[in-house]
mmCIF file of C-alpha atoms in Angstrom:
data_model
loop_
_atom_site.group_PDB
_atom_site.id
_atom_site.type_symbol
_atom_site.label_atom_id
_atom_site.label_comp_id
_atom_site.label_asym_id
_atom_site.label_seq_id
_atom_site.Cartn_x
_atom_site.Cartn_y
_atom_site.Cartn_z
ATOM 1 C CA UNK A 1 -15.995 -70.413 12.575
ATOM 2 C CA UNK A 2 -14.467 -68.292 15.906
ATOM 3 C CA UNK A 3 -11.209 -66.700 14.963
ATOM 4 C CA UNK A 4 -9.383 -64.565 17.257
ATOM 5 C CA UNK A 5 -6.578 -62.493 16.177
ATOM 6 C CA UNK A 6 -3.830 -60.778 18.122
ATOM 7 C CA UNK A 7 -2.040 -57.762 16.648
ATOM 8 C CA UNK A 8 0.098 -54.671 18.319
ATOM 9 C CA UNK A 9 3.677 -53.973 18.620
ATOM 10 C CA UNK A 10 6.258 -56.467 19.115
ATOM 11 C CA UNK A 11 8.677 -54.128 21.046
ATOM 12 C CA UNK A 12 7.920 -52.157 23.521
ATOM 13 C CA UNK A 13 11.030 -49.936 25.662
ATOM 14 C CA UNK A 14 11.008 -50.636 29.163
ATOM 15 C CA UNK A 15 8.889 -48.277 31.444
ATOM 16 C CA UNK A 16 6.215 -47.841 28.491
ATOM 17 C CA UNK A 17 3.052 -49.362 28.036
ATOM 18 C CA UNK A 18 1.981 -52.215 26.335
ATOM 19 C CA UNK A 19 -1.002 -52.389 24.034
ATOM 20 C CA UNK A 20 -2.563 -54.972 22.532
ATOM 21 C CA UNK A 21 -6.532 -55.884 20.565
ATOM 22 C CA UNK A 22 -7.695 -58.751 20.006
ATOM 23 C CA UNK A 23 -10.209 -58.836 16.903
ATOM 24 C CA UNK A 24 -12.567 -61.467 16.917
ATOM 25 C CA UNK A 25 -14.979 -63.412 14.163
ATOM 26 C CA UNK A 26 -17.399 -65.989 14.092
ATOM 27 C CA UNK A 27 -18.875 -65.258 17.450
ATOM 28 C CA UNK A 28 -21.303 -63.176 19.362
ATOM 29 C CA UNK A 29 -19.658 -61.198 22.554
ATOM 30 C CA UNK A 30 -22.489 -62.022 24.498
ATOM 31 C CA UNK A 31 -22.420 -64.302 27.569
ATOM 32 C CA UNK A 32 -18.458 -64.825 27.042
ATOM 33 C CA UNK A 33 -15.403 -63.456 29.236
ATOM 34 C CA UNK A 34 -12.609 -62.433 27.307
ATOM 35 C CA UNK A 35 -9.433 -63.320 28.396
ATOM 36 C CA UNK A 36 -5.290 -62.514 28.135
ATOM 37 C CA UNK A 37 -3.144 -65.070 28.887
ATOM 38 C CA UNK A 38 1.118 -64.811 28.483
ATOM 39 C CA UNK A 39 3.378 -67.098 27.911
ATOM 40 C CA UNK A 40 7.248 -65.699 29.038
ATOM 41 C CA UNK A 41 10.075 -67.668 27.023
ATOM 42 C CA UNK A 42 10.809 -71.257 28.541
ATOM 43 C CA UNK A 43 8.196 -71.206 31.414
ATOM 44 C CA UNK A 44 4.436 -71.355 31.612
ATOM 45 C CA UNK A 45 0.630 -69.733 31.304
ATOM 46 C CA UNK A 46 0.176 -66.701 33.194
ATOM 47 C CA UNK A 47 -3.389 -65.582 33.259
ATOM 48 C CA UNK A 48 -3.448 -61.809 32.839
ATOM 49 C CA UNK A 49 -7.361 -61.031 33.081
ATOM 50 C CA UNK A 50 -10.769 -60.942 31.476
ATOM 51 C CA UNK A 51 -13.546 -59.040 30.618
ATOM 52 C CA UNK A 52 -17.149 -60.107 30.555
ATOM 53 C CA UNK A 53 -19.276 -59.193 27.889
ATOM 54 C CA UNK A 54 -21.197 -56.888 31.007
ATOM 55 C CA UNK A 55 -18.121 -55.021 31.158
ATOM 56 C CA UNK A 56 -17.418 -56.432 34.263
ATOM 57 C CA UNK A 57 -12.919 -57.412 34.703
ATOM 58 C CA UNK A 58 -11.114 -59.059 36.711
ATOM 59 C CA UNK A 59 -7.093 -59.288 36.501
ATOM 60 C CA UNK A 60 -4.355 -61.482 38.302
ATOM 61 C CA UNK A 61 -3.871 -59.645 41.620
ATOM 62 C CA UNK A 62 -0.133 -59.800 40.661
ATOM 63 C CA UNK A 63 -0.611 -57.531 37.626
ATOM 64 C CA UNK A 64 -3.751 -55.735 39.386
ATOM 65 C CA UNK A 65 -2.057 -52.286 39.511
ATOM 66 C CA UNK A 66 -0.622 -52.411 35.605
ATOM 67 C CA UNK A 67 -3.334 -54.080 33.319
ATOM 68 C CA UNK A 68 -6.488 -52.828 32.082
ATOM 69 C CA UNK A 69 -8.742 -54.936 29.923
ATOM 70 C CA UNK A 70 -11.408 -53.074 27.465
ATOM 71 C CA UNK A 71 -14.339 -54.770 25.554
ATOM 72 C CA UNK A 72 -15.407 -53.166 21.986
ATOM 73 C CA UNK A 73 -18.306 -54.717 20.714
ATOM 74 C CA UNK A 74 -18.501 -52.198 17.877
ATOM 75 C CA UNK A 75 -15.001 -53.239 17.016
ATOM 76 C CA UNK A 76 -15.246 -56.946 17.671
ATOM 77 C CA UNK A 77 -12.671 -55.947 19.258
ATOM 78 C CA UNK A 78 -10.915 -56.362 23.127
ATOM 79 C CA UNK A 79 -7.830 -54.552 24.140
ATOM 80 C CA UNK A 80 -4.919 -55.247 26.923
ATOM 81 C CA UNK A 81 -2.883 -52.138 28.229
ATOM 82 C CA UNK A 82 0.132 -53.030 30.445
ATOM 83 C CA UNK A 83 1.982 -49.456 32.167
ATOM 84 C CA UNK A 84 5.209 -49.488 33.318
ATOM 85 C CA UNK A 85 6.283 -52.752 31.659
ATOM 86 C CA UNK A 86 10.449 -54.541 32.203
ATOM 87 C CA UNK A 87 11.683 -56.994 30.490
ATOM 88 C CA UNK A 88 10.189 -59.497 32.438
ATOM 89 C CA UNK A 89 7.194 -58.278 30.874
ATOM 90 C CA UNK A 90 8.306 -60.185 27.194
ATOM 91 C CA UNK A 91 6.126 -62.765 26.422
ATOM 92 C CA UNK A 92 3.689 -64.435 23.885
ATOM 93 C CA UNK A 93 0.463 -63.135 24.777
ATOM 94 C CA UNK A 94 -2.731 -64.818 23.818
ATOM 95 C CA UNK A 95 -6.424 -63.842 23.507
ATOM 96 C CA UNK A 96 -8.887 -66.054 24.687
ATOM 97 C CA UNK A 97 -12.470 -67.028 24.940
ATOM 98 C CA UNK A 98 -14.742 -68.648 27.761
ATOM 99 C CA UNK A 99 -18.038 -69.476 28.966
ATOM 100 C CA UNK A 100 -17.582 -69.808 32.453
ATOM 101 C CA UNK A 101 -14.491 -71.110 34.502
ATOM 102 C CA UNK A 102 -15.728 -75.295 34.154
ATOM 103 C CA UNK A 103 -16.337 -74.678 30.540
ATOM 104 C CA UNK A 104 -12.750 -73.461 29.757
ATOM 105 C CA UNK A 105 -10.961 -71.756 27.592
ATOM 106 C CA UNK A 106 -12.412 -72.728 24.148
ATOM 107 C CA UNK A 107 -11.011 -70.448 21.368
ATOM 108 C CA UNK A 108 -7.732 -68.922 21.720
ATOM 109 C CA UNK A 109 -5.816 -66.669 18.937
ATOM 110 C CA UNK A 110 -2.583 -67.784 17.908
ATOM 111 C CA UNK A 111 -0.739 -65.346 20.222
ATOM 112 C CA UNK A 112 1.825 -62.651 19.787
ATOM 113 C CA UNK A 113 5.391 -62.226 20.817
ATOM 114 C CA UNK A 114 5.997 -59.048 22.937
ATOM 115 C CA UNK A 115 9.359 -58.018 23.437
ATOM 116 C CA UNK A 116 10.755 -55.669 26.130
ATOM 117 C CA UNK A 117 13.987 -54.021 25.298
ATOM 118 C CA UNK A 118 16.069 -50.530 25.197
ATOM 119 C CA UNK B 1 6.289 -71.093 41.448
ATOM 120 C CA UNK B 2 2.769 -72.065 40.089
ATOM 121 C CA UNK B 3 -0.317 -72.052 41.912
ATOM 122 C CA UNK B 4 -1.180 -76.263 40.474
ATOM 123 C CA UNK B 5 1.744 -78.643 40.590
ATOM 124 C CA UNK B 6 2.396 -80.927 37.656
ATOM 125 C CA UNK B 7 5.853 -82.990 36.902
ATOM 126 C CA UNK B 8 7.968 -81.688 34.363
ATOM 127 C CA UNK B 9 8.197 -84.092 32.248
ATOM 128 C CA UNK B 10 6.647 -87.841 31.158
ATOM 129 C CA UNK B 11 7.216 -90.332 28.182
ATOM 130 C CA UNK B 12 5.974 -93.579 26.812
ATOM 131 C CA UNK B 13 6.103 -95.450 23.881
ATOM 132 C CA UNK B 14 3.492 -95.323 20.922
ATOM 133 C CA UNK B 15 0.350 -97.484 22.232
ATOM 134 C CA UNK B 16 1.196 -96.860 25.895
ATOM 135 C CA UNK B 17 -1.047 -95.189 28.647
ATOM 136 C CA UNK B 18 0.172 -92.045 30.226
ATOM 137 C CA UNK B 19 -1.416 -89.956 33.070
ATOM 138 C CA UNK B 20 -0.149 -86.720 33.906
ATOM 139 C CA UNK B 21 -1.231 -85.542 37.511
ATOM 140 C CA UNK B 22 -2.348 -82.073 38.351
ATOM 141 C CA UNK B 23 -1.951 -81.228 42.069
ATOM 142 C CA UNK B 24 -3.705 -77.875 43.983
ATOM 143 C CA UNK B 25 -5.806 -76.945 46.982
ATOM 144 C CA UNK B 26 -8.897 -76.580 48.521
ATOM 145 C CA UNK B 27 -9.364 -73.047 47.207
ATOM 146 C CA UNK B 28 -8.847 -74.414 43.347
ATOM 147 C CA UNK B 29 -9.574 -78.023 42.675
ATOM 148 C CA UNK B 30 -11.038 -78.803 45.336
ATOM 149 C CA UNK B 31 -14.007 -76.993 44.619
ATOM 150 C CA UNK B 32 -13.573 -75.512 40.953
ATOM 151 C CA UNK B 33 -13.970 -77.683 37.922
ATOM 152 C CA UNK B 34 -10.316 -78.260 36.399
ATOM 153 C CA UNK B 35 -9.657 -77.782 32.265
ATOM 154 C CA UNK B 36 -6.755 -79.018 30.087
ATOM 155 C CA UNK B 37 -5.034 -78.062 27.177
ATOM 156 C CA UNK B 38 -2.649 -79.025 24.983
ATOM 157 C CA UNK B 39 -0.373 -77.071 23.534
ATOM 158 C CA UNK B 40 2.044 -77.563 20.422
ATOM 159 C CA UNK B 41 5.498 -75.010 20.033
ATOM 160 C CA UNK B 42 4.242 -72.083 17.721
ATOM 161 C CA UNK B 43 0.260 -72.816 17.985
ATOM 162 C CA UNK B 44 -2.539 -72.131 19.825
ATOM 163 C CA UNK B 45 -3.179 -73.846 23.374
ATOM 164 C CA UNK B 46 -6.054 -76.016 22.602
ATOM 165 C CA UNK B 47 -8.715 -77.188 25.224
ATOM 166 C CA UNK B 48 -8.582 -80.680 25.372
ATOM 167 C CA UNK B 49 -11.038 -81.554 28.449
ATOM 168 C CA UNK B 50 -13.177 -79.240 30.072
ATOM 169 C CA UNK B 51 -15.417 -79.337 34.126
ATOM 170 C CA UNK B 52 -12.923 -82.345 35.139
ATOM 171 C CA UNK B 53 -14.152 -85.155 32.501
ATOM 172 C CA UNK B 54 -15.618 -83.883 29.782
ATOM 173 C CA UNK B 55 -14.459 -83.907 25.903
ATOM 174 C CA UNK B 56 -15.030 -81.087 23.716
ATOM 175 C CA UNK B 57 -16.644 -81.726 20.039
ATOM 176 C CA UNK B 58 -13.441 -83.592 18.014
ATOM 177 C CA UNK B 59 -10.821 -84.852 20.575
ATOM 178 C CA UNK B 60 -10.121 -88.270 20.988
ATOM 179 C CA UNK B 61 -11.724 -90.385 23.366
ATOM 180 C CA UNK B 62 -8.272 -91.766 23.892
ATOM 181 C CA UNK B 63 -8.045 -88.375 26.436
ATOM 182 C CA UNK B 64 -9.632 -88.418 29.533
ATOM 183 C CA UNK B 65 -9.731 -86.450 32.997
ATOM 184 C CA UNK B 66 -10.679 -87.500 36.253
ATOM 185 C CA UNK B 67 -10.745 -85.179 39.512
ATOM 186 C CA UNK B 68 -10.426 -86.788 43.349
ATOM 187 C CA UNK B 69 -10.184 -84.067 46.255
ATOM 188 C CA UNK B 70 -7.569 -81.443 45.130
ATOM 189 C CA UNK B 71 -5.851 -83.417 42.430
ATOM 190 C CA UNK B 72 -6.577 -84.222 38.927
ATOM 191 C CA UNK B 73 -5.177 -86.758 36.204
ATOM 192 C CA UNK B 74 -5.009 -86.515 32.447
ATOM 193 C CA UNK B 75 -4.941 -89.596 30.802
ATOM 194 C CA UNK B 76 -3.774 -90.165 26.985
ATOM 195 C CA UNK B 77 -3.825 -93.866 25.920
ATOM 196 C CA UNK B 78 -3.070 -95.672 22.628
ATOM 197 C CA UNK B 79 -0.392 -93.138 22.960
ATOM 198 C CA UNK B 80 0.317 -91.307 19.258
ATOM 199 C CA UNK B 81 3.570 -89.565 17.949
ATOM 200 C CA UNK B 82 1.333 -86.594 17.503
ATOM 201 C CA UNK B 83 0.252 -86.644 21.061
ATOM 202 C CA UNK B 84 4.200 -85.484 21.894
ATOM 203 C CA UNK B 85 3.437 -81.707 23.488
ATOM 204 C CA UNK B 86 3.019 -79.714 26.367
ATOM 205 C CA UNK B 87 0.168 -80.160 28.671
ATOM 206 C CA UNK B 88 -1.381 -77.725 31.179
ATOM 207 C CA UNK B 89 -3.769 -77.921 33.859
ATOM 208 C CA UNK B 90 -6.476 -74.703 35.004
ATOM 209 C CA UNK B 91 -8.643 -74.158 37.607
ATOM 210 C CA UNK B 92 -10.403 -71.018 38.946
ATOM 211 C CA UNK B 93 -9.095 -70.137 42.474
ATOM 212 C CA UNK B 94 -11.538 -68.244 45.119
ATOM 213 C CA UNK B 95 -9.037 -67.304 47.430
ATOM 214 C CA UNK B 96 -6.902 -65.408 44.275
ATOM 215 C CA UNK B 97 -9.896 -64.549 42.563
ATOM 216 C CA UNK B 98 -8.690 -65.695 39.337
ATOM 217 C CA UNK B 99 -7.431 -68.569 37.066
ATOM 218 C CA UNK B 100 -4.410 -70.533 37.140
ATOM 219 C CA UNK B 101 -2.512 -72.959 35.659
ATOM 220 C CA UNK B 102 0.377 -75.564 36.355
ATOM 221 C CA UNK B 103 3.518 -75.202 35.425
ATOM 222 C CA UNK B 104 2.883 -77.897 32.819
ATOM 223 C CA UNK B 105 4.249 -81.085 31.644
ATOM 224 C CA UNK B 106 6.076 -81.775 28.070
ATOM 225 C CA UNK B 107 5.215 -85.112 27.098
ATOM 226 C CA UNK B 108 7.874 -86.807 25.224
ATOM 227 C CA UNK B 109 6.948 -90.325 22.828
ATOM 228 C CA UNK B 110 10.151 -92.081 23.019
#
């Protein structure tokens, strides 16, 4: 059974960065992008990023400059870093799995809520 | 302001039919396969169709999706209490170079 698990800090102080792994189970890495996906309070999905099991990323051109994405197979793990976050920035943030862009996004953890405040 | 337009808000009554449309562009629907998920308050979003029409192992065939141009349609009939949620649209877009979603639509079963 795929399980993907979310964990980090649930406050982070303006102008810091955010961290976040994902640890996943039941699955290989291979052939799969990983993805982050936020959800800010009252409003909608924001895709963050992903990174294929290649190594290759890709990240919302909005974010671009902030986010880095990292794949640990060793781990079973995959990690979001966020610099220079505001409170704008507080969100749930969910990991995700996918096997291409028409087969969507099949396996998501069960997210985690990220606070930004002084 | 999100990239795929969907209403706010729909209803119906237990047993009804209810679409929800999904409206985008040339560089997203109209070319890229569109995905939808539902998603409950305090749970995972959870894939409910996948590449326009297609049903992943387990959901009901009372969901269905249909694509035309750059718009897209969710349809939920024999509507169910437990069908009351929030449902999103996705689509890859070329000319962002990424994924992204509608604003999405809380369905309410009066």
């Amino acid at each position: 059974q795929v399980h993907l698990q979310e964990s980090g800090p649930g406050l982070v102080k303006p102008s810091e960065t955010l961290s976040l792994t994902c640890t996943v189970s039941g699955t290989s890495f291979t052939n799969y992008y990983w993805s982050w996906i936020r959800q800010p309070p009252e409003k909608g999905l924001e895709w963050i990023g992903y990174i294929h099991y290649s190594g290759n990323t890709n990240y919302n051109p909005s974010l671009k400059s902030r986010v880095t994405i990292s794949l640990d197979t060793s781990k079973n793990q995959f990690s979001l870093k966020m610099t220079s976050v505001t409170v704008a920035d507080t969100a749930v943030y969910y990991c995700a799995r996918e096997y291409s862009s028409s087969s969507g996004l099949d396996y998501w953890g069960q997210g985690t809520l990220v606070t930004v405040s002084s | 302001q999100s990239v795929l337009t969907q209403p706010p808000s729909a209803s119906g009554t237990p047993g009804q039919r209810v679409t929800i449309s999904c409206s985008g562009s040339s560089s997203n629907i109209g070319r890229n396969a569109v995905n939808w998920y539902q998603h409950l308050p305090g749970t995972a979003p959870k894939l409910l169709i996948y590449d326009n029409h297609q049903r992943p192992s387990g959901v009901p065939d009372r969901f269905s999706g249909s694509k035309s141009g750059t718009s897209a349609s969710l349809a939920i009939s024999g509507l169910q209490s437990e069908d009351e949620a929030v449902y999103y649209c996705e689509a890859w877009d070329g000319s962002l170079n990424g994924q992204v979603f509608g604003g999405g639509t809380k369905l309410t079963v009066l």
